[in-house]
Amino acid sequence: MSRELVLIPTEKSCIYLEGAGRTLTSIEWSTHINVTFQSKANYTVAKGITFTNTYNNPVLLDVNNITQAKAARISGDKCAFFDCGFLGVQDTLYDDDGRHYYHNCYIQGGTDFIYGNGQSLFEASTIFFSMGKYGPKRDGVITAQQRNSPNDTSGFVFKNCNISGTGGKTQLGRALNAYARVIITDSYLSDVIRPEGWSSVTFVGHE
């Protein structure tokens, strides 16, 4: 386990990071101001690494003070993650901008824990709602996609994924902008998902 902040700047494209496996290799930090792992470059590829933000510690945390604490921010184009983990509570994975691919990844959180304006495919991955750690009635939201116009090509696609969790109930997503787009296909949804599925927030009529 490495405790540090990692930043790949814009000019450092085509970087490949490989760990021994997501249960064996991890990069961790505790912050609500910064982000544990950030890649601004194009063509970043990572395999077998878990990125964790421990700021919202479930043992020490006042549940009324959960705040943004990003484990990863991906802003470059054509980035890919294989067998990686992303662990946090709120805003775990900031899928900021660009085209991204996540395969056989494990993504855990409680509130808006996959969010941003990326154009991304999550395939054969586990999406785990973890707010049950704070009590059985603690609810949350999985995605908060930010597509803001009908011409915007961004959106999240979840294919052959396992979407489950523990404790409270969660919505699959809520719209942060009027044209938010999330597609879930050929995936398992456990009973942790609320029956209504989605929240339009202030964008009723754009469902």
XYZ file of C-alpha atoms in Angstrom:
207
model
C 0.000 0.000 0.000
C 1.292 3.407 -0.988
C 0.045 6.510 0.849
C 0.433 9.413 -1.547
C -1.283 11.741 -3.989
C -0.630 10.805 -7.615
C -1.005 13.256 -10.513
C -0.348 12.452 -14.168
C -0.134 15.854 -15.927
C -1.547 16.626 -19.353
C 1.789 16.364 -21.169
C 2.574 12.854 -19.820
C 0.467 10.755 -22.181
C 0.718 6.991 -22.779
C 1.525 6.018 -19.182
C 0.864 2.428 -18.080
C 0.502 1.573 -14.381
C 0.411 -2.063 -13.271
C -0.083 -3.438 -9.788
C -0.069 -6.957 -8.397
C -3.884 -7.022 -8.239
C -6.516 -4.745 -6.789
C -6.537 -6.590 -3.450
C -2.740 -6.395 -3.214
C -1.739 -2.987 -4.610
C -3.380 0.227 -3.451
C -2.810 3.964 -3.544
C -4.487 5.724 -0.617
C -4.871 9.205 0.808
C -7.264 11.024 3.110
C -8.453 14.350 1.688
C -11.602 16.304 0.919
C -9.692 19.069 -0.887
C -7.656 17.088 -3.399
C -7.979 13.673 -5.066
C -5.975 10.511 -4.390
C -5.284 9.725 -8.071
C -5.682 12.179 -10.922
C -4.887 11.700 -14.586
C -5.138 14.699 -16.912
C -3.272 12.950 -19.731
C -4.573 10.993 -22.702
C -3.985 7.250 -23.066
C -3.512 6.473 -19.367
C -3.917 2.747 -18.676
C -3.956 1.103 -15.231
C -4.273 -2.537 -14.226
C -4.549 -4.268 -10.860
C -4.544 -1.194 -8.579
C -7.064 0.120 -6.046
C -7.419 3.871 -5.542
C -8.851 4.840 -2.146
C -9.850 8.028 -0.369
C -10.201 7.342 3.353
C -11.388 10.816 4.378
C -14.949 9.678 5.141
C -13.783 7.004 7.566
C -16.791 4.809 8.428
C -15.539 4.199 11.971
C -14.877 7.830 12.927
C -17.374 9.606 10.696
C -20.346 11.676 11.802
C -22.849 10.543 9.164
C -24.301 14.050 9.001
C -20.958 15.399 7.811
C -20.208 13.165 4.828
C -18.464 15.295 2.229
C -16.882 15.030 -1.194
C -13.712 12.925 -1.075
C -12.586 11.760 -4.512
C -10.525 8.597 -4.955
C -9.862 9.250 -8.659
C -10.383 11.934 -11.291
C -9.990 10.953 -14.937
C -9.837 13.888 -17.350
C -7.820 12.634 -20.330
C -9.130 10.949 -23.472
C -8.917 7.230 -24.303
C -8.027 6.045 -20.793
C -8.630 2.478 -19.606
C -8.716 0.649 -16.277
C -8.575 -3.127 -15.947
C -9.128 -5.014 -12.671
C -8.929 -1.781 -10.666
C -10.731 -0.657 -7.524
C -12.107 2.757 -6.594
C -13.093 3.121 -2.929
C -14.730 6.057 -1.191
C -18.075 7.304 0.095
C -19.095 10.509 -1.697
C -17.915 11.303 -5.252
C -15.561 8.313 -5.329
C -14.872 8.280 -9.084
C -14.908 11.616 -10.896
C -15.204 10.489 -14.502
C -14.560 14.028 -15.592
C -14.100 14.247 -19.357
C -13.047 12.106 -22.309
C -13.627 8.533 -23.461
C -12.901 5.895 -20.828
C -13.183 2.131 -20.417
C -13.459 0.243 -17.115
C -13.303 -3.563 -17.205
C -13.700 -5.919 -14.249
C -13.413 -3.015 -11.818
C -14.857 -2.633 -8.313
C -16.350 0.782 -7.536
C -17.682 1.499 -4.053
C -19.427 4.464 -2.491
C -22.654 5.930 -1.197
C -23.501 9.292 -2.758
C -22.905 10.287 -6.397
C -19.980 7.903 -6.353
C -19.668 7.721 -10.139
C -20.103 11.204 -11.552
C -18.866 13.606 -14.215
C -19.129 14.303 -17.926
C -17.130 11.387 -19.315
C -18.160 9.193 -22.240
C -17.504 5.895 -20.527
C -18.195 2.175 -20.670
C -18.187 0.135 -17.461
C -18.100 -3.549 -18.389
C -18.167 -6.708 -16.251
C -17.665 -4.569 -13.150
C -19.077 -4.498 -9.616
C -20.805 -1.319 -8.478
C -21.265 -1.536 -4.710
C -23.451 0.796 -2.651
C -21.816 0.858 0.782
C -23.954 3.199 2.888
C -25.122 0.263 4.974
C -21.976 0.810 7.017
C -23.718 3.846 8.522
C -26.959 2.120 9.423
C -29.609 0.119 7.556
C -31.719 3.164 6.619
C -28.961 5.345 5.158
C -29.871 5.957 1.501
C -27.831 7.250 -1.430
C -27.308 7.619 -5.173
C -24.925 5.780 -7.501
C -24.447 8.035 -10.550
C -24.597 11.776 -11.174
C -23.945 12.273 -14.872
C -23.417 15.832 -16.122
C -24.301 15.865 -19.830
C -25.589 19.381 -20.501
C -26.897 19.512 -24.085
C -28.512 17.191 -26.644
C -25.351 17.455 -28.755
C -23.049 16.378 -25.924
C -21.715 12.858 -26.610
C -21.016 12.055 -22.963
C -22.795 9.397 -20.933
C -22.221 6.321 -18.787
C -22.944 2.791 -20.031
C -22.937 -0.168 -17.622
C -22.831 -3.530 -19.401
C -22.760 -6.960 -17.739
C -22.267 -5.346 -14.336
C -23.264 -6.418 -10.829
C -24.968 -3.527 -9.043
C -25.571 -4.351 -5.393
C -24.909 -3.100 -1.880
C -25.752 -3.246 1.775
C -27.931 -1.428 4.279
C -30.085 1.361 2.897
C -31.570 1.907 -0.532
C -30.079 3.704 -3.502
C -31.195 5.221 -6.761
C -29.298 4.294 -9.902
C -28.695 7.961 -10.584
C -29.775 11.551 -10.493
C -29.476 14.245 -13.124
C -26.918 16.952 -12.392
C -27.725 18.582 -15.733
C -30.791 18.551 -17.977
C -29.471 15.953 -20.439
C -27.790 13.501 -18.073
C -27.451 10.083 -19.731
C -26.918 6.690 -18.076
C -27.602 3.340 -19.760
C -27.638 0.017 -17.905
C -27.860 -3.161 -19.973
C -27.517 -6.901 -19.342
C -26.686 -6.251 -15.688
C -27.762 -7.628 -12.308
C -29.556 -5.185 -9.996
C -30.080 -6.272 -6.391
C -32.968 -5.186 -4.171
C -30.822 -2.367 -2.783
C -32.019 -0.348 -5.815
C -35.076 1.805 -5.138
C -38.090 0.833 -7.307
C -38.311 4.237 -9.012
C -34.712 3.872 -10.122
C -33.888 7.484 -10.951
C -34.270 11.067 -9.790
C -34.746 13.970 -12.199
C -33.920 16.438 -9.399
C -34.962 19.804 -10.920
C -35.126 18.492 -14.495
C -38.552 16.842 -14.522
C -39.602 16.027 -18.068
C -36.108 15.100 -19.228
C -36.358 11.492 -18.067
